[in-house]
Coordinates of C-alpha atoms and ligand atoms in Angstrom, one line a residue:
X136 CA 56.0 -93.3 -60.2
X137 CA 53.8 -91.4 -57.9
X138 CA 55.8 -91.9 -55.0
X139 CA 58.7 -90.8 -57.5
X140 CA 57.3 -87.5 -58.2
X141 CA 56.2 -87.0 -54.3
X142 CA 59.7 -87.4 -53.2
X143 CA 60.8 -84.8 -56.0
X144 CA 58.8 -82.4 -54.9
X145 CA 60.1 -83.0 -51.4
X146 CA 63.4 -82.6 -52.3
X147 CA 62.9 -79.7 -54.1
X148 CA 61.2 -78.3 -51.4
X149 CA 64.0 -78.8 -49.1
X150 CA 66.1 -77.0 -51.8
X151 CA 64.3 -74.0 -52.1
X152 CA 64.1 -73.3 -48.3
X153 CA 67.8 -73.7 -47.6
X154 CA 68.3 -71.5 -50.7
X155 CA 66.0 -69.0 -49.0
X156 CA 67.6 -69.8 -45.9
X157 CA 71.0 -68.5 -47.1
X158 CA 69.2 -66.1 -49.1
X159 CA 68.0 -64.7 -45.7
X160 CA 70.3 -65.1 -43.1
X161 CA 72.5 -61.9 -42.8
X162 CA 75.6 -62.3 -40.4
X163 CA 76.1 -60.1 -37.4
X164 CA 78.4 -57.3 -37.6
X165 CA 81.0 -57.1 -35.3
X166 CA 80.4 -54.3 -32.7
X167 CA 82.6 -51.6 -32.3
X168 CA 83.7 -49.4 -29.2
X169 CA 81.6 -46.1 -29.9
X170 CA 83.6 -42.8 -31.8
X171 CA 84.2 -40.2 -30.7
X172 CA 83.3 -36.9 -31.8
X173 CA 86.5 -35.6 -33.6
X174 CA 86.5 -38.8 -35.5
X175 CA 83.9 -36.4 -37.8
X176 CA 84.3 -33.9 -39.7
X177 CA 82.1 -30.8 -38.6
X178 CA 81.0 -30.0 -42.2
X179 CA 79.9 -33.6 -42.3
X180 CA 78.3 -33.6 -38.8
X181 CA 76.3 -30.5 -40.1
X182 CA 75.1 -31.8 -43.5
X183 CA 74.1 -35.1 -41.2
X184 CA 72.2 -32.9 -38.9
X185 CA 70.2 -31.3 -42.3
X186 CA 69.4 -34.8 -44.0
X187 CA 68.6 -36.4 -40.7
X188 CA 66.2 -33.8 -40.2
X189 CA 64.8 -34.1 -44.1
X190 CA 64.7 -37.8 -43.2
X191 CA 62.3 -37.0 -40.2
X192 CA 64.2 -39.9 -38.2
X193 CA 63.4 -37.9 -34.9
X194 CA 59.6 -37.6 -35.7
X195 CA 59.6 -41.4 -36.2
X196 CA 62.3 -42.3 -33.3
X197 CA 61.0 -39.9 -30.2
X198 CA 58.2 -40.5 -28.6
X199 CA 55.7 -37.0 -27.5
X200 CA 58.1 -35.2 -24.7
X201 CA 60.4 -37.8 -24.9
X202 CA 64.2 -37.3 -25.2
X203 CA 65.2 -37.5 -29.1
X204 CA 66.0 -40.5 -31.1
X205 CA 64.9 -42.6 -27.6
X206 CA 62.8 -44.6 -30.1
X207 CA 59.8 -46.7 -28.6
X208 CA 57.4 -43.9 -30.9
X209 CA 54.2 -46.2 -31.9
X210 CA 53.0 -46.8 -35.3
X211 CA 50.1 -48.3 -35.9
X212 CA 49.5 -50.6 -38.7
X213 CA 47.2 -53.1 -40.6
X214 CA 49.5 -55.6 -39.4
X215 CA 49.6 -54.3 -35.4
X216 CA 51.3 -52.1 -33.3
X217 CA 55.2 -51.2 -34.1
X218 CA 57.3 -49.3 -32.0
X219 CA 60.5 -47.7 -33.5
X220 CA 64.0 -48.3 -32.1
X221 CA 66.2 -46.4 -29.9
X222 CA 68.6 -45.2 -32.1
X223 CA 70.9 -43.0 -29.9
X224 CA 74.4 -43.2 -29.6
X225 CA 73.8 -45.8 -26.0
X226 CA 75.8 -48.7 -26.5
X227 CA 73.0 -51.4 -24.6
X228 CA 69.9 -50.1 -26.2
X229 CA 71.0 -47.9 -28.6
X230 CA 72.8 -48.2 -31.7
X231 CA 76.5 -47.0 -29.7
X232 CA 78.5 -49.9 -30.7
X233 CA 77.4 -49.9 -34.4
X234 CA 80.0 -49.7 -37.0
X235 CA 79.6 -47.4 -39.9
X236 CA 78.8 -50.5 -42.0
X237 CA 76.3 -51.6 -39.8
X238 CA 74.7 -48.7 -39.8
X239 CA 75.0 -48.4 -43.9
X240 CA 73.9 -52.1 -44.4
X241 CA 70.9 -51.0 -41.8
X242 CA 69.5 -48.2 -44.0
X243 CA 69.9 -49.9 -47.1
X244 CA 68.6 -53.5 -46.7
X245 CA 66.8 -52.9 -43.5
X246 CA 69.0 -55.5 -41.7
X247 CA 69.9 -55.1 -38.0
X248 CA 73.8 -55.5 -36.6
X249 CA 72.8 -58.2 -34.9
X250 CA 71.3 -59.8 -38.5
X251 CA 68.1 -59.6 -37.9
X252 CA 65.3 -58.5 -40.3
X253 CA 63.8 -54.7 -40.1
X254 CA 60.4 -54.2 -40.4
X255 CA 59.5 -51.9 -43.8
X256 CA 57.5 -49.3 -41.6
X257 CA 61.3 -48.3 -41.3
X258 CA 61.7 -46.9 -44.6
X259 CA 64.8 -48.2 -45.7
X260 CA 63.4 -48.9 -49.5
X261 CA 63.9 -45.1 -49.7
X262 CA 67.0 -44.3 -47.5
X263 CA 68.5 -47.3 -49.9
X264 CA 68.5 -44.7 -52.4
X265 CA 70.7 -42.1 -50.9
X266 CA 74.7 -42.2 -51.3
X267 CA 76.9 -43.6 -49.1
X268 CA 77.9 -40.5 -48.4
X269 CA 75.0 -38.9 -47.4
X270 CA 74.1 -42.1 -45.4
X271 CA 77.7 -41.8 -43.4
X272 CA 77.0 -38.5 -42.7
X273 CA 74.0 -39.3 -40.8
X274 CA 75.9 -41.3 -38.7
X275 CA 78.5 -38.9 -38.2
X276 CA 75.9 -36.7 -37.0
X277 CA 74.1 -39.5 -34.5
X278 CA 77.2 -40.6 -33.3
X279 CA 78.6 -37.5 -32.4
X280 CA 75.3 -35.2 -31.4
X281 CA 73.2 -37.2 -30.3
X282 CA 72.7 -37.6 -26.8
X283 CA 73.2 -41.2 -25.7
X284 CA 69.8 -42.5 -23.8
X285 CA 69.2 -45.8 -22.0
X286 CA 65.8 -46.6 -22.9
X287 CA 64.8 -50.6 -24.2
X288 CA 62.6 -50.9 -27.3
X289 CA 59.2 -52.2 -26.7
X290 CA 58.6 -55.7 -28.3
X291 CA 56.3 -54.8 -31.5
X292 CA 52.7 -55.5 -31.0
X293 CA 52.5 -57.6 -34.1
X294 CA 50.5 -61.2 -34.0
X295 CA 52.7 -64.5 -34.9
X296 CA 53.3 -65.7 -37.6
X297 CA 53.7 -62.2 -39.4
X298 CA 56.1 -61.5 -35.9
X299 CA 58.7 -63.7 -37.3
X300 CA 61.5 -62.1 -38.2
X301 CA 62.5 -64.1 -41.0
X302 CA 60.0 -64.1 -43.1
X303 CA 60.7 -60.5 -43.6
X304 CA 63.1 -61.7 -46.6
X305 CA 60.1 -63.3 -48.1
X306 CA 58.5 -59.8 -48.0
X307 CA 61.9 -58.0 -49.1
X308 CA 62.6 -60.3 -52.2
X309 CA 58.8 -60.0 -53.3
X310 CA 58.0 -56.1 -52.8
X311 CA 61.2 -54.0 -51.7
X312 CA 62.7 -51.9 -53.9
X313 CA 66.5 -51.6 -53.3
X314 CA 67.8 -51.0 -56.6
X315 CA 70.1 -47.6 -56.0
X316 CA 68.7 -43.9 -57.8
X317 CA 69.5 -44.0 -60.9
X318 CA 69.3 -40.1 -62.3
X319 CA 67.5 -39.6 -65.6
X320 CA 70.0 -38.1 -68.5
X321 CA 66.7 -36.1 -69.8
X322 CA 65.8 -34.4 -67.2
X323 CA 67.6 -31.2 -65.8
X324 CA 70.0 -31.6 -62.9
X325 CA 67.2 -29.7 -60.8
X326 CA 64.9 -32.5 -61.2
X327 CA 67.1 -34.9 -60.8
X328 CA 68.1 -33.5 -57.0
X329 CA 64.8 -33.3 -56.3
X330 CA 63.6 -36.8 -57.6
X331 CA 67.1 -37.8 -55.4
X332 CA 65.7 -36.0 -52.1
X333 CA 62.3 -37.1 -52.7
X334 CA 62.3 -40.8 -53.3
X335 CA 65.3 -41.3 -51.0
X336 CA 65.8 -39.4 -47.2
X337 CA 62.3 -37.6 -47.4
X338 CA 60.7 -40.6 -48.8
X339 CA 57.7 -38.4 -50.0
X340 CA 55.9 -41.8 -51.5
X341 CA 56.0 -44.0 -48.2
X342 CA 52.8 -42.1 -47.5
X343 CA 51.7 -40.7 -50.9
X344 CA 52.3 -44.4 -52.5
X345 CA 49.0 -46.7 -52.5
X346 CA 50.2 -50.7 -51.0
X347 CA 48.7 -53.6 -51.3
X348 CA 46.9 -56.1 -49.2
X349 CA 50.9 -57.1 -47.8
X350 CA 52.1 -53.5 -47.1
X351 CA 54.0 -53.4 -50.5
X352 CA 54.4 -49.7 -51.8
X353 CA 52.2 -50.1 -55.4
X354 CA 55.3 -48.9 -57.8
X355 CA 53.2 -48.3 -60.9
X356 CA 50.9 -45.7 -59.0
X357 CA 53.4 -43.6 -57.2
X358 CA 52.6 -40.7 -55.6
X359 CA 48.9 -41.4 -56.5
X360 CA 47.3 -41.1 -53.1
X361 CA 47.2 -43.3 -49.9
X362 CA 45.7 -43.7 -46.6
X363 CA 48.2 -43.2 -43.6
X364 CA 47.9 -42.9 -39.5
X365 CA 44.1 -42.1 -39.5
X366 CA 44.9 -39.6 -42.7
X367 CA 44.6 -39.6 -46.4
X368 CA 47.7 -38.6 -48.1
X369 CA 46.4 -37.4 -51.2
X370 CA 47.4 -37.8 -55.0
X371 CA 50.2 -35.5 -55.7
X372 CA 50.3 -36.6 -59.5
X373 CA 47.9 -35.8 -62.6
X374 CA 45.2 -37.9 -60.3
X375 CA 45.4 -35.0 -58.3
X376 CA 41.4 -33.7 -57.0
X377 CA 42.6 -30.1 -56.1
X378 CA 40.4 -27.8 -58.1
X379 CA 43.5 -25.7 -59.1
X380 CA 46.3 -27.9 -60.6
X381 CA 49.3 -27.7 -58.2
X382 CA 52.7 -26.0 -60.2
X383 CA 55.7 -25.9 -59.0
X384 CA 55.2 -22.8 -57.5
X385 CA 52.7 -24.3 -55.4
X386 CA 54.3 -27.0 -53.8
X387 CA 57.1 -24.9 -53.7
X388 CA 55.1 -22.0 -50.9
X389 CA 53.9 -25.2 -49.3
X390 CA 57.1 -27.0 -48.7
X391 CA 58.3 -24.0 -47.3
X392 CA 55.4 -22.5 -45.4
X393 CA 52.8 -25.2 -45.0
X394 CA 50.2 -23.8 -46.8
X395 CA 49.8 -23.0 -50.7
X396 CA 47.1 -19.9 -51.2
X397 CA 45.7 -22.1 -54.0
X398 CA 45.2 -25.3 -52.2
X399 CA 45.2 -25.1 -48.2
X400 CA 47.3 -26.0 -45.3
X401 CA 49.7 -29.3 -43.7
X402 CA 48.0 -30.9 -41.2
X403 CA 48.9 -34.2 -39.7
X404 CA 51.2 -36.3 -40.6
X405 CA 52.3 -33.4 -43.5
X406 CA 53.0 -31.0 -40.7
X407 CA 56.0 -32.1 -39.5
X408 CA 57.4 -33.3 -43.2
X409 CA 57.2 -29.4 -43.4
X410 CA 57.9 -28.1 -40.2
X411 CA 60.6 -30.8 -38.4
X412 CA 61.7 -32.0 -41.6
X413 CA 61.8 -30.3 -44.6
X414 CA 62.6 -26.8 -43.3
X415 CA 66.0 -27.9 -42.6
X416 CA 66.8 -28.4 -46.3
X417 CA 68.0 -25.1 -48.4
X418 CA 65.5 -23.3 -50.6
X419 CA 67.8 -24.7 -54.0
X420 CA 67.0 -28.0 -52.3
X421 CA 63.1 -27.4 -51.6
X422 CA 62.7 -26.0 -55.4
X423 CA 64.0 -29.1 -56.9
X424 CA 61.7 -30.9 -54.9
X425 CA 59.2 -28.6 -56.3
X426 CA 60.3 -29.1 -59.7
X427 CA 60.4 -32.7 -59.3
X428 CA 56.5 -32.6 -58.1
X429 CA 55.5 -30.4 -60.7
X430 CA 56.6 -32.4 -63.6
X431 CA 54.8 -35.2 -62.1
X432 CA 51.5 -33.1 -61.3
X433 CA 51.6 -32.1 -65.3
X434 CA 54.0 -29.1 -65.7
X435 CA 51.3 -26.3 -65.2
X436 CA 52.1 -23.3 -65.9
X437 CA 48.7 -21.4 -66.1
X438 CA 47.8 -18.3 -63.8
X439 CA 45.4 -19.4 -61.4
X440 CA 44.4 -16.5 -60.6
X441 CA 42.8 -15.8 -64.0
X442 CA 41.2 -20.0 -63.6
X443 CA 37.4 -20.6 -63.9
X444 CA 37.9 -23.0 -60.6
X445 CA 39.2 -20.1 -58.7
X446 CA 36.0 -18.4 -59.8
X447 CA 34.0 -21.2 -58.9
X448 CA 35.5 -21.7 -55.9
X449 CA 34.6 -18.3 -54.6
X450 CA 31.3 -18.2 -55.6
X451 CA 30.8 -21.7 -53.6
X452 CA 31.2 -19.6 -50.7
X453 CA 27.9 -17.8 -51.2
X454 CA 25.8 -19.4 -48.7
X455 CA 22.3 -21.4 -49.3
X456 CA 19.8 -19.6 -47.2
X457 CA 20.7 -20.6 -43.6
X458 CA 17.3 -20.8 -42.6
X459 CA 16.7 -23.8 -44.7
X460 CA 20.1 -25.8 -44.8
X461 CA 21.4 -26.8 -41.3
X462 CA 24.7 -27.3 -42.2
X463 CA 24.5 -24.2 -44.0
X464 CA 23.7 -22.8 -40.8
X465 CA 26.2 -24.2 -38.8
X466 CA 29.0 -23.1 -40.8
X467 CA 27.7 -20.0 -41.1
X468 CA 28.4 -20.0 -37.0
X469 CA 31.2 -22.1 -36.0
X470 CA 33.7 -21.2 -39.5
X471 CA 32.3 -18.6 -41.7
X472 CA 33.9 -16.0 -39.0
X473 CA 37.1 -17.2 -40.3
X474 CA 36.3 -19.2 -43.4
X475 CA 34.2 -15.9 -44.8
X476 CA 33.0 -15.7 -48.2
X477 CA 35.0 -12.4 -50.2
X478 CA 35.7 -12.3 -53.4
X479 CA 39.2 -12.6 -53.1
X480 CA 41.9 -15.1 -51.4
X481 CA 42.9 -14.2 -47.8
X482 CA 46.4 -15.9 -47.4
X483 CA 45.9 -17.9 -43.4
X484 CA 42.3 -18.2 -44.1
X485 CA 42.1 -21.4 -46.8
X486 CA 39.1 -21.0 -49.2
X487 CA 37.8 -24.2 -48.3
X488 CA 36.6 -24.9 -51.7
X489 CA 39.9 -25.2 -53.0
X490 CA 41.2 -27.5 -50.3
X491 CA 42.1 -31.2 -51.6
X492 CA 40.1 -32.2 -47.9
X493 CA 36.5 -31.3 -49.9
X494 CA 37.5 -33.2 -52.8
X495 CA 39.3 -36.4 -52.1
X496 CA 36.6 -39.7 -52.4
X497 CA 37.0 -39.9 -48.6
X498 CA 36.3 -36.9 -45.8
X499 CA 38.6 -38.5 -43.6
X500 CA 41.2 -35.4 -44.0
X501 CA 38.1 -32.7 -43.5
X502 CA 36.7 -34.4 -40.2
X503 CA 40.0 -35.0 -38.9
X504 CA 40.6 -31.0 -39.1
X505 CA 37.0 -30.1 -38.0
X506 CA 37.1 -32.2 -34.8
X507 CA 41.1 -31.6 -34.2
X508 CA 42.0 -27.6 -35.5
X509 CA 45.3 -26.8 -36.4
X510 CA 48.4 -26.4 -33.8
X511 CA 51.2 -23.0 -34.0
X512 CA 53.4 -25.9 -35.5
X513 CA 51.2 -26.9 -38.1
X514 CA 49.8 -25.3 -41.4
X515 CA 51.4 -21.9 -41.3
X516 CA 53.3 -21.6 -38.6
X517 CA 52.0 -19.2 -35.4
X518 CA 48.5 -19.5 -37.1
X519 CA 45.8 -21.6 -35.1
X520 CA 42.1 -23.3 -36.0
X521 CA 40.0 -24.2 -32.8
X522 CA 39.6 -27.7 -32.3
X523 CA 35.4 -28.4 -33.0
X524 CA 35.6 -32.0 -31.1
X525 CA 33.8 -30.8 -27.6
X526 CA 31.8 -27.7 -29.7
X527 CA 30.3 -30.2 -32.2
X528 CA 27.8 -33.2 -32.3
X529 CA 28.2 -36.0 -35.0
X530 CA 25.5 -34.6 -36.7
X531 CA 26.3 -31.3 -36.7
X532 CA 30.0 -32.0 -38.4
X533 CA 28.0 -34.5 -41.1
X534 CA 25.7 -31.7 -41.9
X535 CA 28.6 -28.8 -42.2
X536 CA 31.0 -31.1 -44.0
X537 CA 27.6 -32.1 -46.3
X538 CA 27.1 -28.4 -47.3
X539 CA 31.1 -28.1 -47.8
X540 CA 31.2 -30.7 -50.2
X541 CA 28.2 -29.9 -51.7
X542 CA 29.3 -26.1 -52.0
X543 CA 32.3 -27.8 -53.5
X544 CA 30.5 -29.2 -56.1
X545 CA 30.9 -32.7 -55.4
X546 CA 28.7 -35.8 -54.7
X547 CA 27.5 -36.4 -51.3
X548 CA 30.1 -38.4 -49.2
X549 CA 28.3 -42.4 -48.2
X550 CA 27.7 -43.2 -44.6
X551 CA 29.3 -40.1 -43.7
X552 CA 27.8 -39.7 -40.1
X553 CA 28.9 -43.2 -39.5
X554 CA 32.6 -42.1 -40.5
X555 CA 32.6 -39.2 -38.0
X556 CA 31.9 -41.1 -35.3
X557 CA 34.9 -43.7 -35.8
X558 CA 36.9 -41.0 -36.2
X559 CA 36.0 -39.2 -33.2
X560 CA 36.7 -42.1 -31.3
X561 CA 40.5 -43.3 -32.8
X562 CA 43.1 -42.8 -30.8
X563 CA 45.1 -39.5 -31.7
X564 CA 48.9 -39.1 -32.3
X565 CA 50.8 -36.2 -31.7
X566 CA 52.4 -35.1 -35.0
Ligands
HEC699 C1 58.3 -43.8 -40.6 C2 59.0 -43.9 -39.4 C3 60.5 -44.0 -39.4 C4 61.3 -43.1 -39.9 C5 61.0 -41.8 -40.7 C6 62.7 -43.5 -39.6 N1 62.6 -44.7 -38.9 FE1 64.2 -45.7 -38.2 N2 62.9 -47.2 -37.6 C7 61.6 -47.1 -37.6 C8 61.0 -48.3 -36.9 C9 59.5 -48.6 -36.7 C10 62.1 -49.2 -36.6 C11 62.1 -50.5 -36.0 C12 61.6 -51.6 -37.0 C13 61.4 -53.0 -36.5 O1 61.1 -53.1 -35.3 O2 61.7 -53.9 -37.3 C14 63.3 -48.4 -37.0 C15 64.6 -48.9 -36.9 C16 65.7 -48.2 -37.3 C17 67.1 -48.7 -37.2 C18 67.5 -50.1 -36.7 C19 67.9 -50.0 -35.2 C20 68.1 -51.4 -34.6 O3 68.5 -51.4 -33.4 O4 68.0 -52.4 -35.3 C21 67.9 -47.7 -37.5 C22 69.4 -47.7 -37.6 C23 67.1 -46.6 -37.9 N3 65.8 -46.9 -37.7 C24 67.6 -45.4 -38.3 C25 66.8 -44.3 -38.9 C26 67.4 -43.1 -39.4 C27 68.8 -42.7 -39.4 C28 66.3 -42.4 -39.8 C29 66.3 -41.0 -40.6 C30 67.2 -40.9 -41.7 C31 65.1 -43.2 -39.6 N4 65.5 -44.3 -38.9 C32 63.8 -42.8 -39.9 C33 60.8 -46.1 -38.1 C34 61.3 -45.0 -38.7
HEC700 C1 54.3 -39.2 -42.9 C2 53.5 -39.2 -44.1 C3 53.8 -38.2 -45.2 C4 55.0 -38.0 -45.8 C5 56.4 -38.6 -45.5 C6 54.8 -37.0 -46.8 N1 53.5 -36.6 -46.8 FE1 52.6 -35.2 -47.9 N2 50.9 -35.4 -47.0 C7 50.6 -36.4 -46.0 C8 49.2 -36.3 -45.5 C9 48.5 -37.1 -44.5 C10 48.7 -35.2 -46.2 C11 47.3 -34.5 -46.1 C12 47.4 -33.4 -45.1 C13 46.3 -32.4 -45.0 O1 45.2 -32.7 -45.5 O2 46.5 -31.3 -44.5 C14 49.7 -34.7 -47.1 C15 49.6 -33.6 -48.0 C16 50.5 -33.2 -48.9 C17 50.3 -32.2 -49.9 C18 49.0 -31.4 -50.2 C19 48.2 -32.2 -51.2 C20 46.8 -31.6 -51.5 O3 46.3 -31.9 -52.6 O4 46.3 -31.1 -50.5 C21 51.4 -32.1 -50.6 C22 51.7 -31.1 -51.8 C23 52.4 -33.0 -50.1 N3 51.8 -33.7 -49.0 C24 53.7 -33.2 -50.6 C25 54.6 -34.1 -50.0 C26 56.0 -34.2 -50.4 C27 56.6 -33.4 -51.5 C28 56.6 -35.1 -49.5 C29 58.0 -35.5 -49.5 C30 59.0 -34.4 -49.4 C31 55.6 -35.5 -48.6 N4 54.4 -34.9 -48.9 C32 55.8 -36.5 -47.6 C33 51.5 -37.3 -45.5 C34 52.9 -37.4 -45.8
HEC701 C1 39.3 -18.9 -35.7 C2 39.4 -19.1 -37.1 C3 38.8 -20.4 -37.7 C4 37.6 -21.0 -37.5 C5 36.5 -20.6 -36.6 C6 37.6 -22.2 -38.4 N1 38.8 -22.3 -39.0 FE1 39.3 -23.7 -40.3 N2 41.1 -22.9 -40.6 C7 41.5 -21.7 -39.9 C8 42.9 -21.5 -40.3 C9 43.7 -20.3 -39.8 C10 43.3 -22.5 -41.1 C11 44.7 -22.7 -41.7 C12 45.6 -23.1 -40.5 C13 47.1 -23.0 -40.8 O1 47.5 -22.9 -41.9 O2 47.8 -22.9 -39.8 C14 42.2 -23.4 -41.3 C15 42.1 -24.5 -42.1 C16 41.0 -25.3 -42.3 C17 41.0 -26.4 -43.2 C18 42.1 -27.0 -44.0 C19 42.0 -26.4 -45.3 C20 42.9 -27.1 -46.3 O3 42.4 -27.6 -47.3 O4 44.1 -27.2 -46.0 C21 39.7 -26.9 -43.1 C22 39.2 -28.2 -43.8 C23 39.0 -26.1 -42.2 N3 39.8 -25.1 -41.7 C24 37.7 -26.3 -41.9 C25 37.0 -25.6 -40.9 C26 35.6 -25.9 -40.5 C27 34.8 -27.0 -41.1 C28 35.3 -25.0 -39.5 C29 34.0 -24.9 -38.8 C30 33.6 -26.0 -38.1 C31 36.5 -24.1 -39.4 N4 37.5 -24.5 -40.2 C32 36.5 -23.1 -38.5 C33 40.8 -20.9 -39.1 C34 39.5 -21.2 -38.6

């Protein structure tokens, strides 16, 4: 009897792998010899060209001073080092002799021509959710602009058995979303372009969307704040910290300029969303984004500038006597020049107070700037913060980040020297 019920088990064992088996295996598609240009239509080229941009495929795909879409850019991960592929029009190492299908099967299921299994850090979960349409035009655009490069993708860094290909279907069938967008009938058509844009090309919740222990993108809490490349991509929903409830208004002057007078500026990973990416979409396009956001962050309407938190906010930057408080001190030499206590907003010069970087549970996003500064091509554009990493001790950023956070009304931040000096020493990426 027992060895009955053994050999059951064995056999439905042996079932359920060669189910998954053909469940996983995805044929290679047949390569092609590469288009040529007048096979597109320019009006498709172009709007390939926008959504490529909005889908920051060259941010992800080029390494820093490399040529474009080259590939080989590095991500690093929980799970190890990934390197993106080359995705030029070069028929060896690039993606040349891919057929439209291929290419369309690629951005939806995150399958290779060759059949193999994509890695998730390639956000096909949210490209699956763009037309086919919009997804040929990319292709149209790639294939016909993009200059074809010879460079070989570098093997991902990622330790066996996670390396193995395969099992990505496990992973796929248990957390990947790939149902198609399915517009809401009661909401406008505004929202509904921007919910379009934002959970499919510019896949706003691959970095704003918590995952769990595997790397799945936790569905129930979208948009509700995440850590990301050294960064913490904060809540952009009613769990929002910022002082000032964002409106659509707001994330609307953000999206378009990188900084919101009531919140603060794009660093990081968020500069180039702004500045490579999203700038390439039309303002109709960037307000239903907006819109989209807004409705999630509450529909808030109010006039902040009549708000008690704008009021508190500006008194915060009253300084403690300097004499007395070090990090009061500090600031009061290495930001307040620029950072200056007034009684009003100075649009370019964030009120600190009203920055989500003093209020979020973690000062990742506050030490990151202090040490770091902000490029030309980040925040608002042409505008520039010194980098503090050579003028500043460890102590001296825990102290001026203490009286911040403090000023800001918050709890002190745990072990926060300890936190600035793992942070000085991560590697940096160019974003
Ligand atoms: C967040 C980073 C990121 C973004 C944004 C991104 N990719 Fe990728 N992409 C990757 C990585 C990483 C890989 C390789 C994954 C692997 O090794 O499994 C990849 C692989 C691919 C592949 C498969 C190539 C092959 O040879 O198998 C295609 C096609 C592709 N990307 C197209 C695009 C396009 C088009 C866009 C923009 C619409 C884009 N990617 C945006 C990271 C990204
Ligand atoms: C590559 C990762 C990434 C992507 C993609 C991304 N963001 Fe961000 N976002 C971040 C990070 C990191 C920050 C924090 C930057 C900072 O502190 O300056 C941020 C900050 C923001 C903020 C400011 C929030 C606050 O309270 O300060 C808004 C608004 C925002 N993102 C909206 C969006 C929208 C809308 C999209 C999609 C169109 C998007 N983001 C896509 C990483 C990303
Ligand atoms: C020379 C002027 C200058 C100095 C000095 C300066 N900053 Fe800044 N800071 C800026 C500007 C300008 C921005 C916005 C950059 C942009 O949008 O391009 C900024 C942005 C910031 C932000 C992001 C605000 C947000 O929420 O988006 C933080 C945090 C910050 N500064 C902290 C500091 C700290 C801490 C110091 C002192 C150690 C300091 N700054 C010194 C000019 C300065």
């Amino acid at each position: 009897m027992r060895k009955r019920s053994l050999y059951s088990v064995f056999i439905a064992a042996i079932v359920a792998v060669g189910a998954f088996s053909i469940y996983a295996w995805h044929p290679s598609m047949a390569p092609i010899t590469p288009p040529v240009k007048d096979q597109f239509a320019a009006d498709v080229i172009a709007q390939g060209k926008v959504l490529a941009a909005a889908g920051y495929c060259s941010t992800c795909h080029t390494t820093p001073g490399g040529s474009p879409y080259a590939g080989n850019y590095e991500m690093h991960t929980d799970f190890g080092i990934i390197y993106s592929s080359n995705i030029t029009p070069d028929v060896q190492t690039g993606i040349g002799n891919w057929s439209e299908e291929a290419f369309i099967r690629a951005m939806r299921t995150g399958v290779s021509r060759d059949g193999h299994h994509l890695l998730p850090a390639f956000p096909y979960e949210h490209f699956n959710k763009m037309t086919d349409e919009d997804i040929k035009a990319v292709y149209a655009y790639i294939m016909s602009s993009v200059p074809a490069v010879s460079q070989q993708k570098i093997d991902n860094g990622i330790p066996f058995p996670l390396n193995i290909r395969f099992l990505q279907s496990g992973w796929k069938l248990l957390f990947a979303d790939t149902t198609p967008f399915k517009p809401q009938a009661d909401e406008s058509a505004e929202w509904n372009r921007g919910a379009y844009l934002a959970q499919g090309v510019a896949h706003c919740g691959a970095c704003h969307t918590p995952r769990n222990a595997l790397g799945g993108e936790k569905r129930d809490q979208m948009y509700s704040g995440a850590a990301i490349d050294g960064w913490i991509a904060p809540s952009l929903t009613t769990s929002s910290k910022a002082p000032l409830k964002w409106r659509a208004a707001d994330f609307d002057e953000y999206l378009r300029t990188g900084n919101s007078s009531f919140h603060g500026s794009a660093a990081g990973p968020m500069a180039p969303v702004v500045h490579a990416g999203l700038s390439a979409l039309s303002d109709s396009d960037l307000k239903a984004i907006s819109v989209y956001f807004g409705a999630l962050a509450g529909n808030h309407n109010d006039n902040p500038a009549s708000s008690p938190a704008l009021k508190a906010a500006l008194e915060s930057q009253q300084l403690p006597d300097p004499r007395i408080d070090n990090g009061a001190r500090l600031y009061a030499i290495s930001c307040q020049s620029c950072h200056y206590s007034s009684n009003e907003l100075n649009k370019g010069r964030p009120l600190l107070a009203l920055g989500s970087a003093l209020h979020l549970d973690d000062p990742t996003n506050l030490i990151n700037v202090t040490l770091d500064g902000f490029r030309a091509n980040q925040g608002i554009t042409g505008v520039v913060m010194p980098a503090f990493r050579d003028a500043l001790s460890d102590e001296d950023i825990t102290a001026i980040a203490t009286y911040l956070r403090q000023s800001a009304g918050e709890q002190p931040w745990p072990n926060l020297k300890q936190k600035v000096a793992e942070i000085r020493l991560q590697p940096r990426f160019e974003h």
